[in-house]
Short mmCIF file of C-alpha atoms in Angstrom, two decimals:
data_model
loop_
_atom_site.label_atom_id
_atom_site.label_comp_id
_atom_site.label_asym_id
_atom_site.label_seq_id
_atom_site.Cartn_x
_atom_site.Cartn_y
_atom_site.Cartn_z
CA MET A 1 0.11 -0.28 -0.03
CA SER A 2 1.39 3.33 -1.01
CA ASP A 3 1.65 6.38 1.31
CA LEU A 4 -1.09 8.83 2.06
CA ILE A 5 -0.26 12.55 1.74
CA LEU A 6 -2.27 15.36 2.37
CA VAL A 7 -1.85 18.61 0.27
CA VAL A 8 -3.17 21.74 1.82
CA ASP A 9 -3.21 24.83 0.10
CA ASP A 10 -6.16 27.55 -0.51
CA LEU A 11 -4.93 27.84 -4.22
CA GLU A 12 -6.49 24.96 -6.56
CA ALA A 13 -3.80 25.46 -8.96
CA ASN A 14 -1.10 24.85 -6.34
CA ARG A 15 -3.09 21.80 -4.99
CA TYR A 16 -3.22 20.15 -8.75
CA VAL A 17 0.20 20.70 -9.49
CA VAL A 18 1.72 19.18 -6.12
CA SER A 19 -0.73 16.58 -6.21
CA MET A 20 0.25 15.36 -9.91
CA TRP A 21 4.00 15.38 -8.94
CA LEU A 22 3.17 13.20 -5.88
CA GLN A 23 0.67 10.69 -7.72
CA GLN A 24 3.23 10.31 -10.45
CA ALA A 25 6.00 9.42 -7.86
CA GLY A 26 3.50 6.61 -6.79
CA TYR A 27 1.66 8.14 -3.44
CA GLU A 28 -2.01 8.65 -3.08
CA VAL A 29 -3.18 12.16 -2.40
CA ILE A 30 -5.81 13.91 -0.90
CA VAL A 31 -6.60 17.75 -0.66
CA ALA A 32 -7.81 20.34 1.66
CA ALA A 33 -8.27 24.33 0.78
CA THR A 34 -8.61 25.33 4.50
CA GLY A 35 -7.15 24.98 8.12
CA ARG A 36 -10.54 23.36 9.29
CA GLU A 37 -10.66 20.82 6.36
CA ALA A 38 -7.16 19.90 6.84
CA LEU A 39 -7.79 19.50 10.60
CA ASP A 40 -10.98 16.98 9.71
CA GLN A 41 -8.85 14.84 7.14
CA VAL A 42 -6.05 14.26 9.56
CA ALA A 43 -8.38 12.97 11.87
CA GLN A 44 -10.43 10.90 9.89
CA ALA A 45 -7.97 9.89 6.94
CA GLY A 46 -5.04 9.48 8.85
CA PRO A 47 -2.48 10.66 6.33
CA ASP A 48 0.95 9.66 6.57
CA LEU A 49 2.50 13.15 5.71
CA VAL A 50 1.01 16.55 5.31
CA LEU A 51 2.24 19.49 3.01
CA LEU A 52 0.88 22.57 4.65
CA ASP A 53 0.38 25.83 3.18
CA ILE A 54 0.89 28.60 5.70
CA SER A 55 -1.39 31.16 4.36
CA LEU A 56 -4.88 29.78 4.74
CA PRO A 57 -8.08 31.56 4.52
CA ASP A 58 -9.62 30.82 8.05
CA MET A 59 -6.28 30.26 10.17
CA SER A 60 -2.56 30.03 9.70
CA GLY A 61 -0.97 27.04 8.81
CA MET A 62 1.21 27.26 11.64
CA SER A 63 -1.52 26.87 14.03
CA VAL A 64 -2.74 23.84 12.05
CA CYS A 65 0.49 22.12 12.67
CA GLU A 66 0.27 22.90 16.32
CA GLN A 67 -2.92 21.38 16.66
CA ILE A 68 -2.11 18.32 14.74
CA LYS A 69 1.28 18.03 17.02
CA ALA A 70 -0.91 18.78 20.19
CA ASP A 71 -2.89 15.49 19.48
CA PRO A 72 -1.46 12.23 20.84
CA ALA A 73 -3.17 10.22 17.95
CA THR A 74 -1.68 12.42 15.25
CA ALA A 75 1.51 14.03 16.92
CA ALA A 76 3.95 11.73 14.97
CA THR A 77 2.68 12.72 11.54
CA PRO A 78 5.28 14.61 9.81
CA VAL A 79 4.44 17.81 8.54
CA VAL A 80 6.09 19.94 6.03
CA HIS A 81 5.27 23.53 5.15
CA LEU A 82 5.05 24.66 1.80
CA THR A 83 4.86 28.34 1.11
CA ALA A 84 5.25 31.08 -1.26
CA THR A 85 4.65 33.83 1.22
CA ALA A 86 6.35 33.36 4.65
CA VAL A 87 9.63 33.28 3.01
CA GLN A 88 11.68 34.99 5.37
CA VAL A 89 14.57 33.34 8.10
CA THR A 90 12.31 34.42 10.76
CA ASP A 91 9.19 32.69 9.34
CA TRP A 92 11.12 29.50 8.69
CA ALA A 93 12.41 29.58 12.07
CA GLU A 94 8.96 30.03 13.73
CA GLY A 95 7.35 26.96 11.58
CA LEU A 96 10.35 24.64 12.75
CA ALA A 97 9.71 25.90 16.25
CA ARG A 98 5.87 25.50 16.28
CA GLY A 99 5.96 21.78 15.57
CA ALA A 100 6.88 21.53 11.55
CA ASP A 101 9.32 18.78 10.47
CA GLY A 102 10.36 20.77 7.31
CA TYR A 103 9.87 23.89 5.55
CA LEU A 104 10.11 24.49 1.82
CA ILE A 105 9.84 27.88 0.08
CA GLU A 106 7.94 28.03 -3.48
CA PRO A 107 8.70 28.12 -6.11
CA VAL A 108 10.44 24.41 -5.57
CA GLU A 109 11.70 21.94 -7.98
CA PRO A 110 9.80 18.83 -8.04
CA GLU A 111 12.93 16.91 -7.48
CA VAL A 112 13.44 18.78 -4.11
CA LEU A 113 9.91 18.29 -3.16
CA LEU A 114 9.79 14.67 -3.54
CA ALA A 115 13.11 14.11 -1.87
CA THR A 116 12.12 15.95 1.15
CA VAL A 117 8.75 13.87 1.09
CA ASN A 118 10.79 10.48 0.80
CA ALA A 119 13.08 11.84 3.66
CA MET A 120 10.24 12.70 5.97
CA LEU A 121 8.52 9.35 5.26
CA ARG A 122 11.43 7.29 5.71
CA TYR A 123 12.18 9.01 9.06
CA ALA A 124 8.66 8.40 10.06
CA ARG A 125 8.44 4.72 9.18
CA ALA A 126 11.56 4.22 11.46
CA ARG A 127 10.00 6.28 14.19
CA ARG A 128 6.89 4.16 14.14
CA GLN A 129 8.76 0.87 14.02
CA ALA A 130 10.73 2.04 16.84
CA GLU A 131 7.70 2.85 18.89
CA GLN A 132 6.13 -0.27 17.82
CA LEU A 133 9.28 -2.61 18.78
CA ALA A 134 9.26 -0.59 22.24
CA HIS A 135 5.67 -1.39 22.68
CA MET A 136 6.00 -4.83 21.91
CA LEU A 137 8.84 -5.23 24.16
CA ALA A 138 7.30 -3.77 26.96
CA GLY A 139 4.30 -5.73 26.33
CA LEU A 140 7.14 -9.21 26.40
CA ALA A 141 8.43 -8.08 29.71
CA ASP A 142 4.92 -7.84 31.13
CA THR A 143 3.80 -11.09 29.95
CA THR A 144 6.71 -12.78 30.77
CA LEU A 145 6.20 -11.47 34.53
CA ALA A 146 2.65 -12.68 34.30
CA VAL A 147 3.34 -16.18 33.34
CA ASN A 148 6.34 -16.40 36.11
CA LEU A 149 3.78 -15.33 38.58
CA ALA A 150 1.02 -18.06 37.62
CA GLY A 151 0.63 -20.80 39.97
CA ARG A 152 -1.21 -23.27 37.49
CA VAL A 153 -0.57 -24.00 34.11
CA GLU A 154 -4.06 -23.05 33.03
CA ASP A 155 -3.50 -19.55 34.08
CA LEU A 156 -0.12 -19.37 32.89
CA LEU A 157 -1.43 -19.90 29.31
CA ALA A 158 -4.49 -17.63 29.43
CA ALA A 159 -1.77 -14.69 30.84
CA ALA A 160 0.38 -15.92 27.99
CA ALA A 161 -2.39 -15.64 25.06
CA GLU A 162 -3.63 -12.16 26.75
CA GLY A 163 -0.37 -10.63 26.47
CA ALA A 164 0.45 -12.11 22.86
CA GLY A 165 -3.15 -10.60 22.04
CA ARG A 166 -1.93 -7.31 23.27
CA ILE A 167 1.66 -7.47 21.81
CA PHE A 168 0.60 -8.21 18.15
CA GLY A 169 -2.84 -6.33 18.26
CA GLY A 170 -4.88 -9.44 17.39
CA PRO A 171 -5.79 -12.86 17.91
CA ALA A 172 -3.14 -15.32 19.30
CA ALA A 173 -3.16 -18.43 20.88
CA VAL A 174 -0.76 -20.63 23.15
CA PHE A 175 -0.35 -24.16 23.67
CA ALA A 176 1.22 -26.62 26.12
CA GLY A 177 0.66 -30.25 25.58
CA THR A 178 -3.00 -30.79 25.05
CA ARG A 179 -4.02 -27.85 26.94
CA TYR A 180 -4.28 -24.24 25.03
CA ALA A 181 -5.62 -20.64 25.61
CA THR A 182 -6.51 -18.11 23.31
CA ALA A 183 -6.92 -13.92 23.26
CA ASP A 184 -10.02 -14.93 20.96
CA PRO A 185 -13.16 -15.94 22.82
CA SER A 186 -14.47 -17.83 19.68
CA ALA A 187 -11.88 -20.26 19.26
CA GLY A 188 -12.52 -23.79 17.77
CA GLU A 189 -11.16 -27.10 18.65
CA PHE A 190 -7.49 -28.09 18.52
CA ALA A 191 -6.66 -30.47 15.94
CA GLY A 192 -2.92 -30.03 15.46
CA ASP A 193 -1.42 -33.05 17.09
CA GLU A 194 1.37 -33.36 14.42
CA VAL A 195 3.29 -30.06 15.71
CA TRP A 196 4.30 -31.83 19.12
CA SER A 197 7.04 -33.63 16.97
CA ALA A 198 9.16 -30.60 16.96
CA PRO A 199 12.61 -30.45 17.73
CA THR A 200 14.38 -29.40 20.75
CA GLY A 201 15.33 -25.59 20.71
CA LEU A 202 13.14 -22.74 19.27
CA THR A 203 11.48 -22.86 15.56
CA ILE A 204 9.54 -20.25 13.77
CA THR A 205 7.43 -21.69 10.94
CA VAL A 206 4.26 -20.62 8.91
CA GLU A 207 1.57 -22.61 9.27
CA GLN A 208 -1.96 -22.95 7.70
CA SER A 209 -4.91 -21.74 10.27
CA GLY A 210 -6.82 -24.80 10.01
CA ALA A 211 -5.15 -26.68 12.79
CA TRP A 212 -5.10 -24.07 15.15
CA PRO A 213 -8.06 -23.24 17.55
CA MET A 214 -8.61 -19.45 16.10
CA SER A 215 -11.60 -18.03 14.67
CA LEU A 216 -9.56 -16.86 11.66
CA VAL A 217 -10.17 -16.98 7.77
CA THR A 218 -9.31 -20.93 7.09
CA ASP A 219 -6.92 -20.23 4.39
CA GLN A 220 -5.13 -17.42 6.58
CA GLU A 221 -1.54 -18.25 7.25
CA GLN A 222 -0.15 -17.73 10.78
CA TRP A 223 3.37 -17.61 12.25
CA VAL A 224 4.03 -20.32 14.86
CA ALA A 225 6.72 -20.17 17.09
CA LEU A 226 7.58 -23.79 18.83
CA SER A 227 9.83 -23.84 21.90
CA ARG A 228 10.87 -26.94 23.33
CA PRO A 229 13.56 -26.87 26.12
CA ASN A 230 13.08 -30.45 27.47
CA ALA A 231 13.11 -33.33 24.93
CA ALA A 232 10.75 -35.17 27.16
CA ARG A 233 7.77 -32.82 26.97
CA PRO A 234 5.63 -31.57 24.24
CA PRO A 235 6.81 -27.97 22.93
CA VAL A 236 5.12 -24.73 23.92
CA ALA A 237 3.64 -23.07 20.84
CA VAL A 238 2.62 -19.67 20.27
CA THR A 239 0.55 -18.39 17.07
CA VAL A 240 -0.36 -15.16 15.43
CA PRO A 241 -1.38 -14.24 11.93
CA VAL A 242 1.45 -13.73 9.40
CA GLU A 243 0.32 -9.96 9.24
CA ALA A 244 0.77 -9.19 12.73
CA ALA A 245 4.56 -10.39 12.51
CA PRO A 246 5.57 -8.86 9.19
CA GLY A 247 9.09 -7.87 10.24
CA GLU A 248 12.11 -9.70 11.66
CA GLU A 249 11.94 -7.99 14.56
CA HIS A 250 8.52 -8.96 15.23
CA ARG A 251 9.35 -12.49 14.88
CA HIS A 252 12.05 -12.30 17.21
CA VAL A 253 9.77 -11.05 19.93
CA LEU A 254 7.40 -14.00 18.90
CA GLY A 255 10.18 -16.38 19.42
CA GLN A 256 11.01 -14.70 22.68
CA LEU A 257 7.67 -15.12 24.17
CA ALA A 258 7.36 -18.69 23.14
CA GLN A 259 10.94 -19.08 25.09
CA ALA A 260 9.54 -17.28 28.40
CA VAL A 261 6.41 -19.48 27.99
CA SER A 262 7.97 -22.94 27.50
CA LEU A 263 10.54 -21.91 30.27
CA ALA A 264 7.75 -20.87 32.45
CA VAL A 265 5.71 -24.01 31.84
CA GLU A 266 8.92 -26.13 32.47
CA ALA A 267 9.32 -24.68 36.00
CA LEU A 268 5.70 -25.01 36.78
CA ARG A 269 5.72 -28.60 36.05
CA ALA A 270 9.34 -29.27 37.59
CA ARG A 271 7.57 -27.75 40.63
CA ASP A 272 4.33 -29.79 40.77
CA GLU A 273 6.45 -32.97 40.09
CA GLU A 274 8.55 -32.38 43.12
CA ARG A 275 5.80 -31.58 45.14
CA ARG A 276 4.09 -34.77 44.17
CA ILE A 277 6.99 -36.46 45.10
CA ALA A 278 7.49 -34.97 48.31
CA LEU A 279 3.83 -35.39 49.27
CA THR A 280 4.21 -39.23 48.53
CA LEU A 281 7.30 -39.41 50.52
CA GLN A 282 5.20 -37.65 53.39
CA SER A 283 2.16 -40.20 53.11
CA ALA A 284 4.72 -43.07 52.98
CA LEU A 285 6.66 -41.64 56.15
CA LEU A 286 3.52 -41.33 58.18
CA PRO A 287 2.02 -43.95 60.07
CA PRO A 288 -0.23 -46.25 57.56
CA GLU A 289 -2.73 -46.45 60.36
CA LEU A 290 -3.31 -45.78 64.03
CA PRO A 291 -3.06 -48.52 66.58
CA VAL A 292 -6.07 -50.01 68.40
CA VAL A 293 -5.65 -49.55 72.12
CA PRO A 294 -8.00 -50.61 74.67
CA GLY A 295 -9.06 -47.72 76.59
CA LEU A 296 -8.20 -44.87 74.21
CA GLU A 297 -9.55 -43.34 71.16
CA LEU A 298 -7.21 -42.21 68.40
CA CYS A 299 -7.69 -39.64 65.48
CA ALA A 300 -4.88 -38.10 63.33
CA ARG A 301 -5.10 -35.78 60.42
CA TYR A 302 -2.49 -34.73 58.05
CA VAL A 303 -3.21 -31.80 55.48
CA PRO A 304 -0.67 -30.65 52.84
CA ALA A 305 -0.49 -26.94 52.26
CA SER A 306 -2.29 -25.35 49.73
CA ARG A 307 -1.15 -26.14 46.08
CA GLU A 308 0.87 -23.10 45.66
CA ALA A 309 2.93 -23.63 48.81
CA GLU A 310 5.77 -26.03 48.98
CA VAL A 311 5.92 -29.17 50.85
CA GLY A 312 7.15 -29.06 54.71
CA GLY A 313 8.29 -31.51 57.31
CA ASP A 314 5.02 -32.01 59.54
CA PHE A 315 4.78 -35.30 61.06
CA TYR A 316 2.97 -37.61 63.80
CA GLU A 317 3.64 -40.82 65.28
CA VAL A 318 1.93 -43.23 67.22
CA VAL A 319 3.61 -46.39 68.69
CA GLU A 320 2.67 -49.10 71.16
CA LEU A 321 5.56 -49.58 73.65
CA GLU A 322 5.69 -52.32 76.15
CA ASP A 323 4.58 -50.09 79.09
CA GLY A 324 2.07 -47.71 77.04
CA LEU A 325 1.76 -45.61 74.43
CA LEU A 326 4.52 -43.43 72.63
CA VAL A 327 2.96 -40.26 70.91
CA ALA A 328 4.98 -37.65 68.87
CA ILE A 329 4.18 -34.71 66.72
CA GLY A 330 6.86 -32.42 64.91
CA ASP A 331 7.73 -29.76 62.27
CA VAL A 332 10.94 -30.06 60.47
CA MET A 333 11.60 -25.97 59.67
CA GLY A 334 11.56 -25.45 56.10
CA HIS A 335 9.54 -26.53 52.96
CA SER A 336 11.08 -28.82 50.50
CA VAL A 337 11.82 -32.39 49.79
CA HIS A 338 15.09 -32.21 51.85
CA ALA A 339 12.56 -31.28 54.70
CA ALA A 340 10.33 -34.22 54.42
CA THR A 341 13.32 -36.76 54.23
CA VAL A 342 14.75 -35.26 57.76
CA MET A 343 11.28 -35.49 59.07
CA GLY A 344 11.39 -39.22 58.30
CA GLU A 345 14.87 -39.69 59.76
CA ILE A 346 13.47 -37.67 63.16
CA ARG A 347 10.27 -40.18 63.27
CA HIS A 348 12.21 -43.42 63.03
CA THR A 349 14.94 -42.19 65.25
CA LEU A 350 12.38 -41.36 68.02
CA ARG A 351 10.75 -44.75 67.71
CA ALA A 352 14.33 -46.62 68.03
CA TYR A 353 15.47 -44.78 71.19
CA ALA A 354 11.60 -45.17 72.80
CA LEU A 355 11.79 -48.74 72.15
CA GLU A 356 14.95 -49.00 74.00
CA GLY A 357 13.49 -47.68 77.12
CA HIS A 358 14.69 -44.29 77.40
CA THR A 359 12.87 -41.46 78.92
CA MET A 360 11.16 -38.99 76.92
CA SER A 361 13.73 -36.21 77.69
CA ASP A 362 16.57 -38.86 77.03
CA VAL A 363 15.13 -39.59 73.38
CA LEU A 364 14.96 -36.11 72.51
CA ARG A 365 18.77 -35.64 73.79
CA HIS A 366 19.64 -38.62 71.31
CA VAL A 367 17.76 -37.35 68.65
CA ASN A 368 19.26 -33.93 68.95
CA ARG A 369 22.74 -35.00 69.14
CA LEU A 370 22.09 -36.98 65.82
CA LEU A 371 20.61 -33.81 64.17
CA LEU A 372 23.76 -31.95 65.14
CA ARG A 373 26.02 -34.33 63.82
CA PHE A 374 24.32 -35.18 60.43
CA HIS A 375 22.26 -32.34 59.86
CA PRO A 376 23.79 -29.25 61.70
CA LYS A 377 21.84 -26.54 59.55
CA GLU A 378 18.45 -28.12 60.08
CA VAL A 379 15.98 -27.33 63.32
CA ALA A 380 12.78 -29.18 64.03
CA THR A 381 10.13 -29.16 66.78
CA VAL A 382 8.69 -32.06 68.63
CA CYS A 383 6.57 -32.97 71.57
CA LEU A 384 7.08 -36.29 72.73
CA LEU A 385 4.79 -38.45 75.06
CA SER A 386 4.42 -41.66 76.84
CA VAL A 387 0.95 -42.34 77.62
CA ASP A 388 -0.17 -45.27 80.25
CA THR A 389 -3.37 -46.24 78.60
CA MET A 390 -4.40 -47.84 81.92
CA THR A 391 -4.20 -44.77 84.16
CA GLY A 392 -3.91 -41.77 81.63
CA GLU A 393 -0.86 -40.62 83.00
CA VAL A 394 1.50 -39.00 80.64
CA ARG A 395 5.32 -38.54 80.61
CA ALA A 396 6.26 -35.48 78.49
CA ALA A 397 8.97 -33.82 76.96
CA ASN A 398 9.25 -31.13 74.72
CA ALA A 399 11.53 -29.48 71.93
CA GLY A 400 10.02 -26.11 71.05
CA HIS A 401 6.97 -27.53 70.15
CA LEU A 402 3.30 -26.09 70.85
CA PRO A 403 2.01 -26.97 74.18
CA PRO A 404 -0.34 -30.00 74.14
CA LEU A 405 -3.96 -29.34 74.99
CA ILE A 406 -6.03 -31.20 77.42
CA VAL A 407 -9.79 -30.96 77.44
CA ASP A 408 -11.84 -32.55 80.61
CA ALA A 409 -15.02 -34.25 79.87
CA SER A 410 -16.84 -31.15 81.14
CA GLY A 411 -15.24 -28.97 78.12
CA ARG A 412 -12.67 -27.30 80.15
CA ALA A 413 -9.50 -26.88 77.82
CA GLU A 414 -6.01 -26.19 79.29
CA TYR A 415 -2.99 -25.82 77.56
CA HIS A 416 0.21 -27.30 79.52
CA THR A 417 3.40 -25.41 78.84
CA LEU A 418 6.47 -27.78 78.62
CA PRO A 419 10.07 -26.17 78.63
CA GLY A 420 12.67 -27.31 76.06
CA PRO A 421 14.75 -25.87 73.02
CA LEU A 422 14.10 -27.04 69.76
CA LEU A 423 16.22 -29.79 68.08
CA GLY A 424 19.27 -28.49 66.42
CA ALA A 425 20.03 -26.21 69.68
CA ASP A 426 22.99 -27.50 71.40
CA LEU A 427 21.49 -26.50 74.77
CA PRO A 428 20.59 -28.18 77.95
CA ARG A 429 17.30 -29.99 78.30
CA SER A 430 15.14 -30.78 81.59
CA GLY A 431 13.69 -34.05 82.39
CA ASP A 432 10.28 -35.44 81.99
CA VAL A 433 7.00 -33.69 82.89
CA ARG A 434 4.07 -35.66 84.17
CA LEU A 435 0.40 -34.93 82.96
CA THR A 436 -2.53 -36.78 83.19
CA ILE A 437 -5.67 -37.22 80.48
CA PRO A 438 -8.73 -37.50 83.17
CA PRO A 439 -11.29 -40.17 82.48
CA GLY A 440 -13.27 -39.10 79.35
CA GLY A 441 -10.77 -36.34 78.73
CA THR A 442 -9.14 -35.40 75.21
CA LEU A 443 -5.29 -34.78 74.39
CA LEU A 444 -4.79 -32.65 71.27
CA LEU A 445 -1.43 -32.16 69.77
CA VAL A 446 -1.17 -29.76 66.77
CA THR A 447 1.71 -28.05 64.34
CA ASP A 448 1.47 -24.52 63.80
CA GLY A 449 0.10 -24.64 60.31
CA LEU A 450 -3.37 -25.18 61.98
CA VAL A 451 -3.30 -21.97 64.24
CA GLU A 452 -0.72 -19.49 62.70
CA ARG A 453 -1.79 -17.20 60.03
CA ARG A 454 -0.11 -13.82 58.67
CA ASP A 455 -2.78 -11.95 59.46
CA MET A 456 -3.24 -13.30 63.33
CA PRO A 457 -0.84 -13.77 66.01
CA LEU A 458 0.13 -17.33 67.10
CA ILE A 459 -1.43 -16.57 70.52
CA ASP A 460 -4.55 -15.72 69.09
CA GLY A 461 -4.62 -18.88 66.95
CA LEU A 462 -4.06 -21.17 70.22
CA ASP A 463 -6.78 -19.20 71.99
CA ARG A 464 -9.43 -20.01 69.20
CA LEU A 465 -8.32 -23.75 69.29
CA GLN A 466 -8.65 -23.81 73.23
CA ALA A 467 -12.26 -22.25 72.47
CA LEU A 468 -13.16 -24.61 69.93
CA ALA A 469 -11.77 -27.64 71.75
CA GLY A 470 -13.92 -27.08 74.85
CA GLN A 471 -17.18 -26.95 72.43
CA VAL A 472 -16.91 -29.47 69.91
CA SER A 473 -18.26 -33.01 70.74
CA GLY A 474 -19.21 -36.30 68.89
CA THR A 475 -16.66 -39.24 67.30
CA LEU A 476 -13.01 -38.14 67.11
CA ASP A 477 -13.54 -38.07 63.41
CA GLU A 478 -16.00 -35.38 64.08
CA VAL A 479 -13.88 -33.23 66.35
CA CYS A 480 -11.13 -33.58 63.96
CA ASP A 481 -13.30 -32.82 60.98
CA SER A 482 -14.92 -29.73 62.88
CA ILE A 483 -11.47 -28.08 64.04
CA LEU A 484 -9.97 -28.45 60.63
CA GLY A 485 -12.96 -26.93 59.13
CA GLU A 486 -13.46 -23.82 61.74
CA LEU A 487 -9.39 -23.02 61.96
CA THR A 488 -8.60 -23.48 58.35
CA GLY A 489 -9.77 -22.20 54.90
CA ASP A 490 -9.31 -23.49 51.27
CA GLU A 491 -6.20 -22.03 51.34
CA HIS A 492 -3.36 -22.33 53.72
CA GLU A 493 0.43 -21.81 53.49
CA ASP A 494 1.87 -24.32 55.66
CA ASP A 495 1.23 -28.21 56.32
CA ILE A 496 -1.18 -29.24 59.01
CA ALA A 497 -0.74 -32.17 61.45
CA LEU A 498 -3.36 -32.81 64.33
CA LEU A 499 -3.47 -35.82 66.58
CA VAL A 500 -6.20 -36.34 68.98
CA LEU A 501 -6.55 -39.06 72.20
CA ARG A 502 -9.72 -39.53 74.15
CA ARG A 503 -9.48 -41.47 77.00
CA ALA A 504 -12.47 -43.88 78.01
CA PHE A 505 -14.53 -43.60 80.81
CA PRO A 506 -13.53 -46.71 83.33
CA PRO A 507 -16.28 -49.40 83.43
CA ALA A 508 -18.70 -48.69 86.38
CA SER A 509 -17.73 -51.33 88.57
CA THR A 510 -14.23 -50.00 88.65
CA ARG A 511 -15.39 -46.62 89.31
CA ALA A 512 -17.36 -47.49 92.00
#
């Protein structure tokens, strides 16, 4: 398409001559005889350049130029004054100072006029390309940030498709495996399975539109950028119409977008895979089932953190000993597969030392020594108890964990604070503390994921648990479900472990 030039002059003969020169050089021409007509033509037709006389019947050409340059929509349009009246150097300087891009004095040779027009249009095209590229690069940066902040592949693809639509100014689609998103809400079905044979790396090709879910003309070609950083995964594809990326710089931005999206998808997949591995590891390390103990009811819950959060090291343990029941709950600080692995080591070590007959405080001393020796950078909290299933007496030791909560049969709930530094600290430890679970009483052990929130102090969360524990009733399953339902929402940032023991009332003959 040829450039469109607006010729503004109050003399018809001048308009005719200049228009003929321009048309013979291959330009399209429109004309105006007044300043008002010129402004209307600029607003409606959007010419690529304006040749503007200064002496007009209704206003000065310099005023027309100022209004063109004052409007952001037309400010980049080149304006060249062409005049036979304002020929002084001061006129020339004033015209350029008031916004004109060039100044020609009539009579002017056709070659000079055409050379000036060519130079102005060449500069205008370069400026438009630079501004367009800057806009595209800004959109690329915004879209890259959005896709890297996404927590799910679906959200990532939606952000990428929306960003591609903004960058290239039209319909766009983004694919990852069998999932896709499009900036065009009337997209069709995806039928391009063969593209997943793309090689590793970045490939930009032209494809027919029939295979892609975009409501375009069926024979319209599209640029397809395929990025495949991992040979074991299907590539990510970003598609836009061919006319949306006509230049090499446009296709470079398209390729950069495809690579950014593919790396973000790969990172998200890797994070999800690590999380699945860690959750499997955690589940394998937790007790597969709780023992059946006469005189006691037992119930436990483990709730992993929200999907977006990393896996942690929360655990609980219940093991039958010769003289009672070993009960433990703990939390390895940090969120990673490594934290879950350390959790497994601590859990098995607790059981091993308890089976040797050590007191609860000595068990924690031995475990702490092991942690300092083999994992000196790790810290953990543990609350460890030995419960006499006949009498309800408890020998307890603590390593920086939340205190146990005992609720009697009347519903009175009381925390029992236990001293002791957390595991991983080379500090002295006190001996066992004796507690009692009364007949019909309930013992609750929790990790901080249940009671700690960013918007609420820990002490408030403990108070909420204490009040709730004294009110809930029913089976232990119902108690656990009620506590979790009241204290956690759909999204929580940390893992939760909850362990509840209820001591039965003794038979009536024994109580008598």
